[in-house]
Coordinates of C-alpha atoms and ligand atoms in Angstrom, one line a residue:
M1 CA 21.9 -5.7 -22.5
A2 CA 20.5 -4.8 -19.5
K3 CA 19.8 -6.9 -16.4
I4 CA 16.2 -6.4 -15.2
L5 CA 15.5 -8.0 -12.1
C6 CA 11.9 -8.6 -10.7
V7 CA 10.8 -9.6 -7.3
L8 CA 7.6 -11.0 -7.7
Y9 CA 4.9 -13.1 -5.1
P10 CA 4.9 -16.4 -5.9
D11 CA 2.5 -18.4 -8.2
P12 CA -1.1 -19.9 -6.5
Q13 CA -0.7 -23.0 -4.8
A14 CA -3.3 -24.6 -7.0
G15 CA -0.8 -23.5 -10.2
Y16 CA -0.8 -20.9 -12.9
P17 CA -3.1 -19.4 -14.8
P18 CA -5.5 -19.7 -12.0
T19 CA -9.5 -20.2 -13.2
Y20 CA -10.9 -16.4 -13.3
A21 CA -14.1 -16.1 -11.7
R22 CA -14.7 -12.8 -14.5
D23 CA -13.8 -12.3 -18.1
G24 CA -12.5 -8.7 -18.3
I25 CA -12.1 -5.6 -16.0
P26 CA -13.4 -2.2 -16.7
T27 CA -11.0 0.0 -18.5
I28 CA -10.0 3.0 -16.4
V29 CA -8.4 6.1 -18.7
R30 CA -8.3 8.3 -15.9
Y31 CA -8.1 9.2 -12.1
A32 CA -10.4 11.1 -9.7
N33 CA -7.5 14.0 -9.9
G34 CA -7.3 14.2 -13.5
Q35 CA -4.2 12.0 -14.2
S36 CA -4.1 10.2 -17.0
A37 CA -3.7 5.8 -16.1
P38 CA -0.7 4.6 -17.4
M39 CA 0.0 4.7 -21.2
P40 CA 2.8 2.6 -23.0
S41 CA 3.0 3.0 -26.5
G42 CA 4.0 -0.5 -27.4
P43 CA 1.3 -3.5 -26.8
L44 CA 0.8 -5.1 -23.0
G45 CA 2.1 -8.5 -22.4
F46 CA -1.3 -9.7 -21.0
K47 CA -4.8 -9.1 -21.2
P48 CA -6.1 -7.1 -18.4
G49 CA -7.8 -9.4 -15.7
E50 CA -4.9 -11.8 -15.7
L51 CA -2.9 -12.4 -12.9
V52 CA 0.4 -10.5 -13.5
G53 CA 1.8 -9.9 -10.4
C54 CA 3.1 -13.5 -9.6
V55 CA 6.2 -15.0 -11.3
S56 CA 4.7 -16.3 -13.7
G57 CA 2.8 -13.7 -14.6
A58 CA 5.7 -11.3 -14.8
L59 CA 4.0 -8.3 -15.1
G60 CA 3.8 -9.0 -18.6
L61 CA 7.0 -7.8 -19.2
R62 CA 9.1 -10.7 -20.8
A63 CA 8.3 -10.4 -24.7
Y64 CA 9.3 -6.5 -24.2
L65 CA 12.4 -6.7 -22.7
E66 CA 13.5 -9.6 -24.6
K67 CA 12.9 -8.5 -27.7
L68 CA 15.2 -5.7 -26.9
G69 CA 17.8 -8.1 -26.3
H70 CA 17.7 -7.5 -22.0
E71 CA 17.8 -10.2 -19.9
L72 CA 14.4 -10.7 -17.2
I73 CA 15.3 -12.4 -14.0
V74 CA 12.0 -13.1 -12.2
T75 CA 12.1 -14.2 -8.9
S76 CA 10.3 -14.6 -5.5
D77 CA 13.3 -15.8 -3.4
K78 CA 14.3 -12.2 -1.8
E79 CA 15.7 -13.0 1.4
G80 CA 19.5 -13.5 2.8
P81 CA 22.7 -13.4 1.0
D82 CA 21.6 -16.8 -0.6
S83 CA 19.0 -15.6 -2.4
T84 CA 18.3 -15.3 -5.7
F85 CA 17.9 -11.4 -5.2
E86 CA 21.4 -10.9 -4.1
Q87 CA 22.9 -13.8 -6.4
H88 CA 21.6 -10.9 -9.4
L89 CA 22.2 -7.4 -7.8
P90 CA 25.3 -6.6 -8.5
E91 CA 24.6 -7.4 -12.2
A92 CA 21.4 -6.1 -12.5
E93 CA 20.4 -2.3 -13.7
V94 CA 16.7 -2.3 -12.9
V95 CA 15.3 -3.6 -9.9
I96 CA 11.3 -4.1 -10.3
S97 CA 9.3 -5.1 -7.3
Q98 CA 5.6 -5.0 -5.5
P99 CA 5.2 -3.5 -2.0
F100 CA 3.0 -6.6 -1.5
W101 CA 6.5 -8.7 -1.5
P102 CA 8.8 -6.6 -1.0
A103 CA 12.8 -6.7 -1.9
Y104 CA 14.0 -4.7 0.7
L105 CA 16.5 -2.6 -1.0
T106 CA 18.5 -1.9 2.3
A107 CA 21.9 0.7 2.0
E108 CA 23.4 -2.5 2.6
R109 CA 22.1 -4.1 -0.6
I110 CA 22.5 -0.8 -2.5
A111 CA 26.3 -0.8 -1.8
K112 CA 26.3 -4.2 -3.6
A113 CA 24.1 -3.0 -6.7
R114 CA 26.7 -1.4 -8.3
R115 CA 25.5 -1.4 -11.7
L116 CA 21.6 -0.3 -10.3
K117 CA 20.3 2.7 -12.5
L118 CA 16.5 2.4 -11.9
A119 CA 14.5 0.9 -9.2
I120 CA 10.6 0.4 -10.0
T121 CA 7.9 0.0 -7.3
A122 CA 5.4 -1.8 -9.4
G123 CA 2.7 -0.4 -7.1
I124 CA 2.7 2.6 -4.8
G125 CA 4.8 3.0 -1.6
S126 CA 8.6 2.8 -1.9
D127 CA 9.2 2.7 1.8
H128 CA 10.9 -1.1 1.1
V129 CA 13.8 1.5 -0.4
D130 CA 16.4 3.0 2.0
L131 CA 15.6 6.0 0.0
E132 CA 18.5 8.1 1.8
A133 CA 21.2 5.6 0.4
A134 CA 19.3 5.4 -3.2
A135 CA 19.7 9.4 -3.3
R136 CA 23.5 9.3 -2.2
A137 CA 23.8 6.4 -5.3
H138 CA 22.3 8.7 -7.3
F139 CA 19.6 5.8 -9.1
T140 CA 16.2 6.9 -9.9
V141 CA 13.4 5.2 -7.8
A142 CA 10.1 5.4 -9.1
E143 CA 6.5 4.0 -8.4
V144 CA 3.4 4.0 -10.1
T145 CA 1.4 6.6 -8.5
G146 CA -2.4 6.6 -8.7
S147 CA -2.4 3.0 -10.3
N148 CA -3.9 0.8 -7.2
S149 CA -5.5 4.2 -4.8
V150 CA -9.2 3.8 -5.3
S151 CA -8.3 -0.4 -4.8
V152 CA -7.0 0.3 -1.6
A153 CA -9.9 3.1 -0.4
E154 CA -12.7 0.5 -1.4
H155 CA -10.2 -2.1 0.4
A156 CA -10.5 0.7 3.6
V157 CA -14.2 1.3 3.2
M158 CA -14.9 -2.6 3.3
L159 CA -12.6 -3.0 6.4
I160 CA -14.3 -0.2 8.2
L161 CA -17.7 -1.4 7.6
A162 CA -16.4 -5.2 8.6
L163 CA -15.0 -3.9 12.2
V164 CA -17.8 -2.1 13.1
R165 CA -20.5 -4.4 12.1
N166 CA -18.4 -7.3 13.3
Y167 CA -19.1 -9.0 10.0
L168 CA -16.2 -11.1 10.5
P169 CA -17.3 -13.2 13.7
A170 CA -20.5 -13.5 12.1
H171 CA -19.6 -14.9 8.9
G172 CA -17.6 -17.6 10.8
I173 CA -20.7 -18.2 13.5
A174 CA -22.2 -19.0 10.0
A175 CA -20.0 -21.4 8.5
C176 CA -19.9 -23.3 11.3
G177 CA -23.3 -24.3 11.1
V178 CA -24.9 -22.2 14.2
W179 CA -27.1 -19.4 14.7
N180 CA -26.2 -17.6 17.3
I181 CA -27.6 -14.2 16.5
A182 CA -27.1 -12.4 19.9
D183 CA -23.0 -13.4 20.0
C184 CA -23.0 -12.5 16.1
V185 CA -24.9 -8.5 17.4
A186 CA -23.3 -8.5 21.0
R187 CA -20.5 -6.2 19.1
S188 CA -22.2 -4.9 16.1
Y189 CA -23.1 -1.1 15.3
D190 CA -24.0 1.6 12.6
V191 CA -21.3 3.7 11.2
E192 CA -24.2 6.2 10.6
G193 CA -23.3 9.4 13.1
M194 CA -19.6 8.1 13.9
H195 CA -16.6 10.6 13.7
F196 CA -14.0 9.2 11.3
G197 CA -10.6 10.4 10.3
T198 CA -7.9 10.4 7.8
I199 CA -4.6 10.7 8.7
G200 CA -3.1 11.7 5.3
A201 CA -5.7 13.1 2.8
G202 CA -3.9 12.3 -0.5
R203 CA -4.8 10.1 -3.2
I204 CA -6.3 7.3 -1.0
G205 CA -7.2 9.2 1.8
M206 CA -9.4 12.0 -0.4
A207 CA -11.1 8.8 -2.1
V208 CA -12.0 7.4 1.3
L209 CA -13.3 10.6 2.5
R210 CA -15.5 10.9 -0.9
R211 CA -16.6 7.1 -0.7
L212 CA -17.6 7.6 3.0
A213 CA -19.8 10.7 2.8
P214 CA -22.6 9.1 1.9
F215 CA -23.0 7.0 4.8
G216 CA -23.5 10.1 7.2
L217 CA -20.5 9.7 9.2
H218 CA -18.9 13.2 10.6
L219 CA -15.5 13.4 8.7
H220 CA -12.3 14.7 10.0
Y221 CA -8.7 14.3 8.6
T222 CA -5.2 15.4 9.0
D223 CA -2.6 16.4 6.6
P224 CA 0.4 18.8 6.4
H225 CA -1.7 20.6 3.8
R226 CA -4.9 21.6 4.1
L227 CA -7.4 20.7 1.4
S228 CA -9.3 23.3 -0.2
A229 CA -12.3 25.6 1.2
Q230 CA -14.1 24.5 -1.2
I231 CA -13.5 20.4 -1.0
E232 CA -13.6 20.7 2.8
K233 CA -17.1 22.5 2.3
E234 CA -18.6 19.8 -0.1
L235 CA -17.6 16.9 2.2
N236 CA -18.1 18.9 5.4
L237 CA -14.8 17.9 6.3
T238 CA -13.0 18.9 10.0
F239 CA -9.5 19.5 9.5
H240 CA -7.3 18.8 12.4
S241 CA -3.6 20.6 12.8
D242 CA -2.3 17.4 14.1
A243 CA -2.7 14.1 14.7
E244 CA -3.3 13.9 18.2
S245 CA -6.2 16.3 18.0
L246 CA -7.7 14.4 15.4
V247 CA -6.9 10.7 17.2
R248 CA -9.1 12.2 20.4
S249 CA -12.2 13.5 18.8
V250 CA -12.9 10.4 16.1
D251 CA -14.3 6.6 16.8
I252 CA -12.6 5.6 13.8
I253 CA -9.3 6.0 12.7
D254 CA -7.6 5.3 9.0
L255 CA -4.3 5.6 8.0
H256 CA -3.3 6.8 4.5
M257 CA 0.1 8.3 5.4
P258 CA 3.7 7.3 3.8
L259 CA 6.1 5.2 6.4
Y260 CA 9.2 7.6 6.2
P261 CA 11.6 8.0 9.0
S262 CA 9.9 10.1 11.1
T263 CA 6.6 8.2 11.0
E264 CA 7.7 4.8 11.8
H265 CA 6.0 3.5 14.9
F266 CA 3.5 6.7 14.8
F267 CA 1.3 4.4 16.8
D268 CA 2.5 3.6 20.2
D269 CA 1.2 3.3 23.5
A270 CA 0.9 7.0 24.0
M271 CA -1.0 7.5 20.8
F272 CA -3.1 4.5 21.8
A273 CA -4.1 6.2 25.4
K274 CA -5.3 9.2 23.4
M275 CA -8.0 7.4 21.3
K276 CA -11.4 7.3 22.3
R277 CA -12.1 4.1 24.3
G278 CA -14.2 1.4 21.6
A279 CA -12.4 3.5 18.8
Y280 CA -11.2 1.2 15.9
L281 CA -8.2 1.6 13.6
V282 CA -7.6 0.3 10.1
N283 CA -4.2 0.6 8.3
T284 CA -3.6 -0.2 4.7
A285 CA -0.8 1.9 4.4
R286 CA 2.3 0.2 6.1
G287 CA 2.8 -2.0 9.2
K288 CA 5.7 -0.2 10.6
L289 CA 3.3 3.1 11.3
I290 CA 2.4 1.4 14.1
E291 CA 4.4 -0.5 16.9
R292 CA 3.4 -3.9 16.8
D293 CA 2.8 -5.1 20.6
A294 CA 1.2 -1.9 21.3
V295 CA -1.6 -2.9 19.0
V296 CA -2.0 -5.9 20.8
R297 CA -2.1 -4.5 23.9
A298 CA -4.8 -1.8 23.2
L299 CA -6.7 -4.5 21.9
T300 CA -6.5 -6.9 24.5
S301 CA -7.1 -4.4 27.4
G302 CA -10.7 -3.5 25.1
H303 CA -9.4 -0.1 25.1
L304 CA -9.3 -0.5 21.3
A305 CA -12.4 -1.9 19.8
G306 CA -10.9 -3.5 16.4
Y307 CA -7.9 -3.4 14.2
A308 CA -8.0 -4.4 10.4
G309 CA -5.6 -4.0 8.0
D310 CA -3.6 -5.8 5.1
V311 CA 0.3 -3.8 6.0
W312 CA 3.0 -6.1 8.2
F313 CA 6.7 -6.2 8.9
P314 CA 8.4 -7.8 7.7
Q315 CA 6.3 -9.1 4.7
P316 CA 5.9 -11.6 4.4
A317 CA 4.8 -11.3 8.0
P318 CA 6.4 -14.8 10.4
A319 CA 3.9 -17.5 10.9
D320 CA 3.7 -16.4 15.0
H321 CA 2.8 -12.8 14.1
P322 CA 1.0 -11.6 16.6
W323 CA -1.5 -9.7 14.4
R324 CA -2.6 -13.3 13.1
T325 CA -4.1 -13.8 16.3
M326 CA -4.6 -11.4 18.2
P327 CA -8.4 -10.3 19.3
F328 CA -10.8 -8.3 17.2
N329 CA -8.5 -7.7 14.2
G330 CA -9.2 -8.3 10.3
M331 CA -6.0 -8.8 9.2
T332 CA -5.1 -10.3 5.8
P333 CA -2.0 -10.8 3.5
H334 CA -1.2 -7.7 1.8
I335 CA -3.7 -7.5 -0.9
S336 CA -5.6 -4.3 -1.2
G337 CA -3.5 -2.8 -3.9
S338 CA -3.3 -6.3 -6.2
T339 CA -6.7 -6.8 -7.0
L340 CA -6.6 -8.0 -10.9
S341 CA -7.9 -4.7 -11.9
A342 CA -4.8 -2.6 -10.0
Q343 CA -2.6 -5.5 -11.2
A344 CA -3.4 -4.6 -15.0
R345 CA -2.8 -0.5 -14.4
Y346 CA 0.6 -1.2 -12.4
A347 CA 1.7 -3.5 -15.0
A348 CA 1.0 -1.4 -17.7
G349 CA 2.5 1.3 -15.5
T350 CA 6.3 -0.5 -15.0
L351 CA 6.2 -0.8 -19.1
E352 CA 5.5 2.8 -19.4
I353 CA 8.4 3.6 -17.4
L354 CA 10.5 1.2 -18.8
E355 CA 9.8 2.6 -22.3
S356 CA 10.6 6.3 -20.9
Y357 CA 13.9 4.9 -19.4
F358 CA 15.2 2.5 -22.5
G359 CA 13.8 5.0 -25.1
G360 CA 15.9 8.1 -23.0
T361 CA 12.6 10.1 -22.2
P362 CA 11.9 11.5 -19.2
I363 CA 9.9 9.1 -16.6
R364 CA 6.5 10.7 -15.6
E365 CA 6.8 13.7 -13.1
E366 CA 4.4 12.2 -10.4
Y367 CA 6.2 8.7 -10.9
L368 CA 9.3 10.0 -9.6
I369 CA 10.2 9.6 -5.9
I370 CA 13.8 10.0 -5.9
D371 CA 15.7 11.1 -9.2
G372 CA 18.9 13.0 -9.8
G373 CA 20.1 12.3 -6.0
R374 CA 17.0 13.6 -4.3
L375 CA 13.5 13.2 -3.5
A376 CA 11.7 14.2 -6.8
G377 CA 7.9 14.4 -8.1
T378 CA 5.5 12.6 -5.9
G379 CA 8.4 12.0 -3.5
A380 CA 9.2 15.5 -2.8
E381 CA 5.5 15.9 -2.1
S382 CA 5.0 13.1 0.4
Y383 CA 8.0 11.6 1.1
K384 CA 10.9 12.8 3.7
L385 CA 14.5 11.7 4.0
T386 CA 14.4 11.9 8.2
Ligands
NDP401 P1 -0.2 10.2 -1.4 O1 1.5 10.7 -1.9 O2 -0.9 10.6 -2.5 O3 -0.9 10.7 -0.2 C1 0.0 10.5 1.3 C2 -0.8 11.9 1.8 O4 0.0 12.1 3.4 C3 -0.1 13.3 1.5 O5 -1.3 13.7 1.1 C4 0.8 13.8 2.4 O6 0.7 15.1 3.0 C5 0.6 13.1 3.7 N1 1.4 13.0 4.6 C6 2.6 12.8 4.8 N2 2.9 12.7 6.0 C7 2.3 12.8 6.5 C8 1.9 13.1 8.3 N3 3.0 12.9 9.1 N4 0.6 12.9 8.7 C9 -0.2 13.2 7.9 N5 -0.5 13.1 6.8 C10 0.8 13.1 6.0 O7 0.0 8.5 -1.4 P2 -1.4 7.9 -1.8 O8 -2.9 8.1 -0.7 O9 -1.1 6.9 -3.2 O10 -0.5 6.1 -0.7 C11 -0.6 6.6 0.9 C12 0.1 5.8 1.1 O11 -0.6 4.2 1.0 C13 1.1 5.1 0.3 O12 2.6 5.8 0.8 C14 1.7 3.6 1.0 O13 2.7 3.3 2.0 C15 0.4 3.0 0.9 N6 -0.2 2.4 0.1 C16 -0.5 1.0 0.1 C17 -1.2 0.0 -0.8 C18 -1.6 -1.2 -0.4 O14 -1.8 -2.3 -0.9 N7 -1.8 -1.5 1.4 C19 -1.4 0.4 -2.5 C20 -0.8 2.0 -2.4 C21 -0.1 2.7 -1.1 P3 1.4 16.3 1.7 O15 1.4 15.6 0.6 O16 -0.1 17.2 1.7 O17 2.5 16.7 2.0

C-alpha cells in the first residue's frame, strides 16, 4: 500500500461543489502538435467540466487509488514544518501538486522524503521541484505536458488585448456608475501594426503566435531552437538569436520559457532599460523570471506601459505583494492553466501517469522531466539543471 500525498488549492469560499455556468466542455482528443490528449484506461472519477483542482475535487483520483488499497491524503496546508504536507512527506511514495498552489519540493524537503518515488505536476511547469536534488535522489518527476497549453495561450492573448486597449480600467469606470470616455481611451491603442515578440516558442509560445497572426501584428520570437523555415514563412515570423535583440525591437513582449536557475530574474533593471518606452510585458510563465521590484520601477517611471500575468513568487502571494497594486497592472492569481477545461485534461493525465506507475508500464516520454537521475523527455528538451 502506497501513500499518495496530493496538494491542491482550497475549495471555493462559498462551498463545494460550485454552481456551474455550463453543463459540459468540448472534448479535445489531440493537440496542435499531434500529441494525443490524456488517455487513462480506467474510468475518470469525475465528469469533465467539474471543479477537480481543489481539495474536495481531489483530481477525481480517490476512487481509483482507494480501490487499489492506497492511502490518498489531500490537503492545501503546505507551508512550514508543521504543515499537513510536511507531516506526511516522509511516508509518501507519490507527491502530486499543481503549479497554481505549489508544494515546493526544496532540497531540504526532498532529504526528508525518504520513500518518494514519483512527483507529479498536475499541469505544466515543474520548477517548484528542486530538479537537481530530485535527480540526485533518483525519483521521477513527471508533468501533464500539453494539458493546459491552449488554456494559457488564450489567456495570454486576452491579457495582451486587455493591456493595450486599457480594458480593465475602462471596465472599472463603467462599474462605478460613470461615463468618462476620455479617461478610458487616453491609454487605449489598437494592436494592429504593433510588433509582438515571444521569448520561448514551444507549445504555448507557438499557440500564441498562431492566435495573434490574424490581428495584423508583426510577429517575432526567440528560442534556443529555430522553428522550421515553413512555419516562419507561414506566420511571417522574425527570428532573434537572443532575447535582447527581440526586446529592443518589439512593442509587446510575452514570456513562454520555463524557469530554471539561469532564467531566474531574466528581466531585471538592465533588461527593462532595453525595452522601448511604452512597451507592454505579459508573463504567464513564472513569476521568478522577473525581478520583483524592477517591474514596479519600470511601471512607476512610465518606461513600461503595462504588465499583466498570473504568476508570482511565492504562491500564494502575500497580501502586500507590490504586484497587486503597482500601476497599470492586469494581475490575477495563478489561474490561466486551471480552467475547468484544463482541469479535465490534467486530472485525466495524472490518472494516466498513476496507471503507468502502479501498472509497471513506462510513463509517456513527453510527460517526463526527471527520470533515472537525469533530465528526460520534455525535461531534456526544455529545462536545464543550471
Ligand atoms: P515547452 O517546453 O513546450 O516550451 C518552452 C520553450 O521555451 C521551448 O521551446 C524551449 O526551447 C524554450 N526555452 C527554454 N529556455 C529558453 C530561453 N532561455 N530563452 C528562450 N526560450 C527558451 O513548454 P510550454 O510552452 O508548455 O510551457 C512553457 C512554460 O509555461 C512552462 O515551463 C511553465 O513555466 C509555464 N506554464 C504556465 C502555466 C500557467 O498556468 N500560467 C501553465 C502551463 C505552463 P527548446 O525546447 O527549443 O530548447
